[in-house]
PDB file of C-alpha atoms in Angstrom:
ATOM      1  CA  ILE A   1       0.000   0.000   0.000  1.00 59.00           C
ATOM      2  CA  ALA A   2       1.453   3.350  -1.041  1.00 69.00           C
ATOM      3  CA  GLY A   3       2.067   5.870   1.669  1.00 92.00           C
ATOM      4  CA  ILE A   4       4.327   6.805   4.536  1.00 96.00           C
ATOM      5  CA  THR A   5       5.607   4.480   7.218  1.00 95.00           C
ATOM      6  CA  GLN A   6       7.120   5.574  10.511  1.00 97.00           C
ATOM      7  CA  ALA A   7       9.049   3.624  13.112  1.00 96.00           C
ATOM      8  CA  PRO A   8       8.887   3.062  15.964  1.00 97.00           C
ATOM      9  CA  THR A   9       5.191   3.423  16.762  1.00 95.00           C
ATOM     10  CA  SER A  10       6.041   4.509  20.264  1.00 96.00           C
ATOM     11  CA  GLN A  11       9.112   4.826  22.425  1.00 97.00           C
ATOM     12  CA  ILE A  12      10.014   5.661  26.003  1.00 97.00           C
ATOM     13  CA  LEU A  13      13.450   7.222  26.218  1.00 95.00           C
ATOM     14  CA  ALA A  14      15.698   8.326  29.050  1.00 97.00           C
ATOM     15  CA  ALA A  15      16.780  11.954  28.974  1.00 97.00           C
ATOM     16  CA  GLY A  16      20.169  12.424  27.377  1.00 97.00           C
ATOM     17  CA  ARG A  17      19.848   9.445  25.057  1.00 97.00           C
ATOM     18  CA  ARG A  18      20.118   9.695  21.293  1.00 97.00           C
ATOM     19  CA  MET A  19      17.126   8.623  19.222  1.00 97.00           C
ATOM     20  CA  THR A  20      16.358   8.392  15.516  1.00 98.00           C
ATOM     21  CA  LEU A  21      12.809   8.340  14.242  1.00 98.00           C
ATOM     22  CA  ARG A  22      12.493   6.701  10.866  1.00 98.00           C
ATOM     23  CA  CYS A  23      10.278   7.786   7.984  1.00 98.00           C
ATOM     24  CA  THR A  24       9.932   6.180   4.573  1.00 97.00           C
ATOM     25  CA  GLN A  25       7.633   7.048   1.674  1.00 97.00           C
ATOM     26  CA  ASP A  26       6.984   5.179  -1.542  1.00 95.00           C
ATOM     27  CA  MET A  27       5.146   7.895  -3.456  1.00 94.00           C
ATOM     28  CA  ARG A  28       8.300   9.450  -4.934  1.00 94.00           C
ATOM     29  CA  HIS A  29       7.392  12.852  -3.530  1.00 93.00           C
ATOM     30  CA  ASN A  30      10.211  15.378  -3.528  1.00 92.00           C
ATOM     31  CA  ALA A  31       9.164  17.299  -0.431  1.00 93.00           C
ATOM     32  CA  MET A  32       9.102  15.809   3.048  1.00 95.00           C
ATOM     33  CA  TYR A  33       8.430  17.247   6.503  1.00 95.00           C
ATOM     34  CA  TRP A  34       8.668  16.484  10.199  1.00 97.00           C
ATOM     35  CA  TYR A  35       6.065  17.890  12.577  1.00 96.00           C
ATOM     36  CA  ARG A  36       5.461  17.567  16.263  1.00 97.00           C
ATOM     37  CA  GLN A  37       1.932  17.608  17.640  1.00 95.00           C
ATOM     38  CA  ASP A  38       1.286  18.858  21.145  1.00 93.00           C
ATOM     39  CA  LEU A  39      -2.054  19.345  22.857  1.00 87.00           C
ATOM     40  CA  GLY A  40      -3.444  22.805  22.203  1.00 83.00           C
ATOM     41  CA  LEU A  41      -0.604  23.761  19.872  1.00 86.00           C
ATOM     42  CA  GLY A  42      -1.573  21.940  16.696  1.00 87.00           C
ATOM     43  CA  LEU A  43       1.227  20.798  14.415  1.00 92.00           C
ATOM     44  CA  ARG A  44       4.540  22.610  14.332  1.00 93.00           C
ATOM     45  CA  LEU A  45       7.136  22.126  11.642  1.00 93.00           C
ATOM     46  CA  ILE A  46      10.523  20.892  12.839  1.00 96.00           C
ATOM     47  CA  HIS A  47      12.474  20.402   9.599  1.00 96.00           C
ATOM     48  CA  TYR A  48      11.693  20.006   5.938  1.00 93.00           C
ATOM     49  CA  SER A  49      13.356  18.821   2.766  1.00 94.00           C
ATOM     50  CA  ASN A  50      12.436  20.047  -0.701  1.00 90.00           C
ATOM     51  CA  THR A  51      14.363  17.305  -2.458  1.00 92.00           C
ATOM     52  CA  ALA A  52      16.967  14.648  -1.817  1.00 94.00           C
ATOM     53  CA  GLY A  53      20.206  16.204  -0.594  1.00 95.00           C
ATOM     54  CA  THR A  54      18.647  19.375   0.830  1.00 93.00           C
ATOM     55  CA  THR A  55      17.102  20.170   4.200  1.00 95.00           C
ATOM     56  CA  GLY A  56      15.849  23.262   5.995  1.00 92.00           C
ATOM     57  CA  LYS A  57      14.763  24.424   9.422  1.00 93.00           C
ATOM     58  CA  GLY A  58      11.150  24.852  10.348  1.00 91.00           C
ATOM     59  CA  GLU A  59       9.486  26.573  13.250  1.00 90.00           C
ATOM     60  CA  VAL A  60      10.954  24.477  16.102  1.00 95.00           C
ATOM     61  CA  PRO A  61      14.262  22.942  14.921  1.00 96.00           C
ATOM     62  CA  ASP A  62      16.356  23.181  18.104  1.00 96.00           C
ATOM     63  CA  GLY A  63      17.483  19.806  19.418  1.00 97.00           C
ATOM     64  CA  TYR A  64      16.620  17.993  16.183  1.00 98.00           C
ATOM     65  CA  SER A  65      18.510  17.148  13.017  1.00 98.00           C
ATOM     66  CA  VAL A  66      17.513  15.510   9.734  1.00 98.00           C
ATOM     67  CA  SER A  67      19.137  14.062   6.661  1.00 97.00           C
ATOM     68  CA  ARG A  68      17.845  13.280   3.175  1.00 97.00           C
ATOM     69  CA  ALA A  69      20.215  10.890   1.465  1.00 97.00           C
ATOM     70  CA  ASN A  70      17.573   9.697  -1.011  1.00 96.00           C
ATOM     71  CA  THR A  71      14.003  10.440  -2.056  1.00 96.00           C
ATOM     72  CA  ASP A  72      12.336   7.818   0.107  1.00 96.00           C
ATOM     73  CA  ASP A  73      13.895   8.243   3.552  1.00 97.00           C
ATOM     74  CA  PHE A  74      13.834  11.213   5.929  1.00 98.00           C
ATOM     75  CA  PRO A  75      15.046  10.282   9.426  1.00 98.00           C
ATOM     76  CA  LEU A  76      14.747  12.656  12.381  1.00 98.00           C
ATOM     77  CA  THR A  77      17.427  12.503  15.094  1.00 98.00           C
ATOM     78  CA  LEU A  78      17.303  13.762  18.648  1.00 97.00           C
ATOM     79  CA  ALA A  79      20.955  14.021  19.636  1.00 95.00           C
ATOM     80  CA  SER A  80      20.333  14.258  23.384  1.00 97.00           C
ATOM     81  CA  ALA A  81      16.669  13.925  24.298  1.00 97.00           C
ATOM     82  CA  VAL A  82      15.042  16.222  26.862  1.00 97.00           C
ATOM     83  CA  PRO A  83      11.610  15.898  28.502  1.00 97.00           C
ATOM     84  CA  SER A  84      10.228  18.841  26.484  1.00 97.00           C
ATOM     85  CA  GLN A  85      10.641  16.685  23.386  1.00 98.00           C
ATOM     86  CA  THR A  86       7.893  14.404  24.629  1.00 97.00           C
ATOM     87  CA  SER A  87       5.367  14.614  21.810  1.00 97.00           C
ATOM     88  CA  VAL A  88       3.781  12.835  18.888  1.00 96.00           C
ATOM     89  CA  TYR A  89       5.914  13.132  15.776  1.00 98.00           C
ATOM     90  CA  PHE A  90       4.490  13.021  12.275  1.00 97.00           C
ATOM     91  CA  CYS A  91       6.360  12.661   9.041  1.00 97.00           C
ATOM     92  CA  ALA A  92       4.679  13.933   5.872  1.00 96.00           C
ATOM     93  CA  SER A  93       5.349  14.324   2.187  1.00 94.00           C
ATOM     94  CA  SER A  94       3.667  16.566  -0.338  1.00 91.00           C
ATOM     95  CA  ASP A  95       2.793  16.220  -3.978  1.00 84.00           C
ATOM     96  CA  SER A  96       2.787  18.825  -6.742  1.00 80.00           C
ATOM     97  CA  THR A  97      -0.644  20.095  -5.655  1.00 79.00           C
ATOM     98  CA  ASP A  98       0.657  20.890  -2.150  1.00 82.00           C
ATOM     99  CA  THR A  99      -1.445  18.183  -0.540  1.00 87.00           C
ATOM    100  CA  GLN A 100       0.387  16.671   2.402  1.00 90.00           C
ATOM    101  CA  TYR A 101       0.305  12.963   3.192  1.00 93.00           C
ATOM    102  CA  PHE A 102       0.984  11.970   6.764  1.00 95.00           C
ATOM    103  CA  GLY A 103       2.427   8.905   8.386  1.00 95.00           C
ATOM    104  CA  PRO A 104       0.754   7.259  11.397  1.00 94.00           C
ATOM    105  CA  GLY A 105       3.017   9.025  13.893  1.00 95.00           C
ATOM    106  CA  THR A 106       5.536   8.116  16.590  1.00 97.00           C
ATOM    107  CA  ARG A 107       4.591   8.720  20.199  1.00 96.00           C
ATOM    108  CA  LEU A 108       7.763   9.635  22.093  1.00 97.00           C
ATOM    109  CA  THR A 109       8.062   9.981  25.854  1.00 97.00           C
ATOM    110  CA  VAL A 110      11.286  11.353  27.319  1.00 97.00           C
ATOM    111  CA  LEU A 111      11.736  10.737  31.029  1.00 96.00           C
TER     112      LEU A 111
ATOM    113  CA  ALA B   1       3.256  35.930   8.063  1.00 75.00           C
ATOM    114  CA  GLN B   2       0.412  33.540   7.587  1.00 84.00           C
ATOM    115  CA  SER B   3      -1.785  32.279  10.387  1.00 89.00           C
ATOM    116  CA  VAL B   4      -4.881  30.219  11.028  1.00 93.00           C
ATOM    117  CA  THR B   5      -7.450  30.590  13.781  1.00 94.00           C
ATOM    118  CA  GLN B   6      -9.940  27.866  14.542  1.00 95.00           C
ATOM    119  CA  LEU B   7     -12.782  29.036  16.736  1.00 91.00           C
ATOM    120  CA  GLY B   8     -13.695  26.450  19.326  1.00 91.00           C
ATOM    121  CA  SER B   9     -11.362  23.693  20.410  1.00 92.00           C
ATOM    122  CA  HIS B  10     -14.367  21.431  21.054  1.00 95.00           C
ATOM    123  CA  VAL B  11     -17.678  21.284  19.204  1.00 97.00           C
ATOM    124  CA  SER B  12     -20.562  18.959  20.063  1.00 97.00           C
ATOM    125  CA  VAL B  13     -23.453  18.227  17.729  1.00 97.00           C
ATOM    126  CA  SER B  14     -26.265  15.721  17.740  1.00 97.00           C
ATOM    127  CA  GLU B  15     -26.292  12.969  15.163  1.00 97.00           C
ATOM    128  CA  GLY B  16     -28.115  14.293  12.095  1.00 97.00           C
ATOM    129  CA  ALA B  17     -27.491  17.944  12.953  1.00 97.00           C
ATOM    130  CA  LEU B  18     -25.509  20.464  10.950  1.00 97.00           C
ATOM    131  CA  VAL B  19     -21.768  20.504  11.481  1.00 97.00           C
ATOM    132  CA  LEU B  20     -20.044  23.908  11.306  1.00 97.00           C
ATOM    133  CA  LEU B  21     -16.353  24.230  12.120  1.00 98.00           C
ATOM    134  CA  ARG B  22     -14.925  27.719  11.821  1.00 97.00           C
ATOM    135  CA  CYS B  23     -11.597  28.733  10.349  1.00 96.00           C
ATOM    136  CA  ASN B  24     -10.188  32.193   9.687  1.00 96.00           C
ATOM    137  CA  TYR B  25      -6.844  32.762   8.056  1.00 94.00           C
ATOM    138  CA  SER B  26      -4.394  35.481   7.227  1.00 90.00           C
ATOM    139  CA  SER B  27      -1.954  35.365   4.376  1.00 83.00           C
ATOM    140  CA  SER B  28       0.035  37.940   2.448  1.00 74.00           C
ATOM    141  CA  VAL B  29      -0.443  36.071  -0.812  1.00 75.00           C
ATOM    142  CA  PRO B  30      -3.404  34.219  -2.330  1.00 75.00           C
ATOM    143  CA  PRO B  31      -3.536  31.161  -0.143  1.00 81.00           C
ATOM    144  CA  TYR B  32      -4.103  27.504  -0.589  1.00 88.00           C
ATOM    145  CA  LEU B  33      -6.445  26.365   2.171  1.00 92.00           C
ATOM    146  CA  PHE B  34      -6.961  22.883   3.513  1.00 94.00           C
ATOM    147  CA  TRP B  35      -9.031  20.934   5.977  1.00 96.00           C
ATOM    148  CA  TYR B  36      -7.514  17.769   7.393  1.00 96.00           C
ATOM    149  CA  VAL B  37      -9.147  15.199   9.664  1.00 96.00           C
ATOM    150  CA  GLN B  38      -7.390  13.149  12.328  1.00 95.00           C
ATOM    151  CA  TYR B  39      -8.956  10.050  13.835  1.00 94.00           C
ATOM    152  CA  PRO B  40      -7.609   8.788  17.175  1.00 89.00           C
ATOM    153  CA  ASN B  41      -4.060   7.440  17.007  1.00 86.00           C
ATOM    154  CA  GLN B  42      -3.753   8.167  13.302  1.00 89.00           C
ATOM    155  CA  GLY B  43      -2.071  10.734  11.095  1.00 91.00           C
ATOM    156  CA  LEU B  44      -3.900  13.556   9.365  1.00 93.00           C
ATOM    157  CA  GLN B  45      -5.862  12.888   6.169  1.00 94.00           C
ATOM    158  CA  LEU B  46      -6.908  15.448   3.587  1.00 94.00           C
ATOM    159  CA  LEU B  47     -10.610  16.274   3.710  1.00 96.00           C
ATOM    160  CA  LEU B  48     -10.670  19.006   1.073  1.00 95.00           C
ATOM    161  CA  LYS B  49      -8.630  21.894  -0.301  1.00 92.00           C
ATOM    162  CA  TYR B  50      -9.056  25.265  -1.980  1.00 91.00           C
ATOM    163  CA  THR B  51      -6.533  26.248  -4.617  1.00 84.00           C
ATOM    164  CA  SER B  52      -8.107  29.362  -6.206  1.00 77.00           C
ATOM    165  CA  ALA B  53     -10.613  27.592  -8.426  1.00 76.00           C
ATOM    166  CA  ALA B  54     -14.255  27.311  -7.285  1.00 83.00           C
ATOM    167  CA  THR B  55     -14.892  29.019  -3.950  1.00 88.00           C
ATOM    168  CA  LEU B  56     -17.172  26.203  -2.768  1.00 94.00           C
ATOM    169  CA  VAL B  57     -15.090  23.107  -2.332  1.00 94.00           C
ATOM    170  CA  LYS B  58     -16.517  19.649  -1.839  1.00 95.00           C
ATOM    171  CA  GLY B  59     -14.551  17.015  -0.003  1.00 94.00           C
ATOM    172  CA  ILE B  60     -14.862  13.479   1.173  1.00 93.00           C
ATOM    173  CA  ASN B  61     -17.537  12.119   3.520  1.00 93.00           C
ATOM    174  CA  GLY B  62     -20.055  14.840   2.591  1.00 96.00           C
ATOM    175  CA  PHE B  63     -18.007  17.770   3.890  1.00 97.00           C
ATOM    176  CA  GLU B  64     -17.655  21.058   2.074  1.00 97.00           C
ATOM    177  CA  ALA B  65     -16.082  24.436   2.708  1.00 97.00           C
ATOM    178  CA  GLU B  66     -16.537  27.884   1.237  1.00 94.00           C
ATOM    179  CA  PHE B  67     -13.692  30.303   0.654  1.00 93.00           C
ATOM    180  CA  LYS B  68     -14.765  33.856   1.487  1.00 92.00           C
ATOM    181  CA  LYS B  69     -11.998  36.293   0.736  1.00 89.00           C
ATOM    182  CA  SER B  70     -13.826  39.308   2.183  1.00 91.00           C
ATOM    183  CA  GLU B  71     -14.207  37.506   5.509  1.00 92.00           C
ATOM    184  CA  THR B  72     -10.853  35.654   5.306  1.00 93.00           C
ATOM    185  CA  SER B  73     -12.763  32.540   6.245  1.00 94.00           C
ATOM    186  CA  PHE B  74     -12.840  28.917   5.181  1.00 95.00           C
ATOM    187  CA  HIS B  75     -15.491  27.293   7.358  1.00 97.00           C
ATOM    188  CA  LEU B  76     -16.166  23.565   7.127  1.00 98.00           C
ATOM    189  CA  THR B  77     -19.744  22.276   6.997  1.00 97.00           C
ATOM    190  CA  LYS B  78     -21.685  19.060   6.700  1.00 97.00           C
ATOM    191  CA  PRO B  79     -25.486  19.036   6.553  1.00 97.00           C
ATOM    192  CA  SER B  80     -26.000  15.969   8.720  1.00 97.00           C
ATOM    193  CA  ALA B  81     -23.498  14.664  11.265  1.00 97.00           C
ATOM    194  CA  HIS B  82     -22.761  10.969  11.509  1.00 96.00           C
ATOM    195  CA  MET B  83     -21.213   9.163  14.442  1.00 96.00           C
ATOM    196  CA  SER B  84     -18.209   8.342  12.292  1.00 95.00           C
ATOM    197  CA  ASP B  85     -17.474  12.077  11.907  1.00 96.00           C
ATOM    198  CA  ALA B  86     -16.199  12.234  15.479  1.00 96.00           C
ATOM    199  CA  ALA B  87     -12.561  13.242  15.071  1.00 96.00           C
ATOM    200  CA  GLU B  88     -10.262  16.234  15.279  1.00 96.00           C
ATOM    201  CA  TYR B  89     -10.272  18.658  12.362  1.00 97.00           C
ATOM    202  CA  PHE B  90      -7.433  20.948  11.366  1.00 96.00           C
ATOM    203  CA  CYS B  91      -7.594  23.948   9.086  1.00 95.00           C
ATOM    204  CA  ALA B  92      -4.359  24.849   7.318  1.00 93.00           C
ATOM    205  CA  VAL B  93      -3.038  27.603   5.078  1.00 91.00           C
ATOM    206  CA  SER B  94      -0.204  27.128   2.637  1.00 86.00           C
ATOM    207  CA  ASP B  95       1.988  29.330   0.548  1.00 77.00           C
ATOM    208  CA  ARG B  96       5.474  29.114  -0.856  1.00 66.00           C
ATOM    209  CA  ALA B  97       7.935  31.078   1.216  1.00 57.00           C
ATOM    210  CA  GLY B  98      11.688  30.762   1.009  1.00 54.00           C
ATOM    211  CA  GLY B  99      11.375  28.119  -1.677  1.00 57.00           C
ATOM    212  CA  TYR B 100       9.393  25.575   0.240  1.00 66.00           C
ATOM    213  CA  GLN B 101       5.746  24.888   0.914  1.00 75.00           C
ATOM    214  CA  LYS B 102       5.075  26.571   4.241  1.00 79.00           C
ATOM    215  CA  VAL B 103       1.979  25.129   5.863  1.00 86.00           C
ATOM    216  CA  THR B 104       0.549  26.638   9.007  1.00 88.00           C
ATOM    217  CA  PHE B 105      -1.973  24.506  10.886  1.00 91.00           C
ATOM    218  CA  GLY B 106      -4.655  25.673  13.244  1.00 92.00           C
ATOM    219  CA  THR B 107      -4.779  24.249  16.740  1.00 92.00           C
ATOM    220  CA  GLY B 108      -7.598  21.886  15.827  1.00 94.00           C
ATOM    221  CA  THR B 109     -11.267  21.423  16.676  1.00 96.00           C
ATOM    222  CA  LYS B 110     -12.395  18.197  18.251  1.00 96.00           C
ATOM    223  CA  LEU B 111     -15.846  17.221  17.016  1.00 97.00           C
ATOM    224  CA  GLN B 112     -18.070  15.149  19.277  1.00 97.00           C
ATOM    225  CA  VAL B 113     -21.226  13.596  17.797  1.00 97.00           C
ATOM    226  CA  ILE B 114     -23.926  12.799  20.327  1.00 96.00           C
ATOM    227  CA  PRO B 115     -26.288   9.938  19.491  1.00 94.00           C
TER     228      PRO B 115
END
């Protein structure tokens, strides 16, 4: 089934640990995004990538990094997790009509 | 800078009643406007979008929205609510700034349908 997959589904992480959230799409979309969703705040953009080999910072990039080695994969890394990074993380891609397609999300708890 | 305001974080309607979810936006350029729906423990799914064609946009599951430039609004409606419509709905505005699609989401409206 075409779409976006994310892994893991959920994770509990000790503060200070490094964590990579995985995102893979099979729709051959050029643009990909990482959002975090927090209660009452909606979705906020962390990082984006317009095409393979390029990335950019979104609204809340601090503490996160991304890479885009190929079209399909867009991993998000927390170098040293902090409790304020407890959130639900969504990966998305967009097509030429600007419609965004979202993955099922990763629920991350940092203790 | 673009922004989206959704009036009402929670809306309750009776099954069969009209659904009206409000969204106002601001944008410095002609916007693309979207409504997404999120069911529990799932990602967002596109419900409908406005991209400067017809001002009345029809989406999936019987939803529609009307773009009103003079009111900077893009309210979502459905004539008759169904239990399966219970979900969280997000309005979003999009333009291209700095070479990428910048999408700003509202804070969401949770729709409860009462049997």
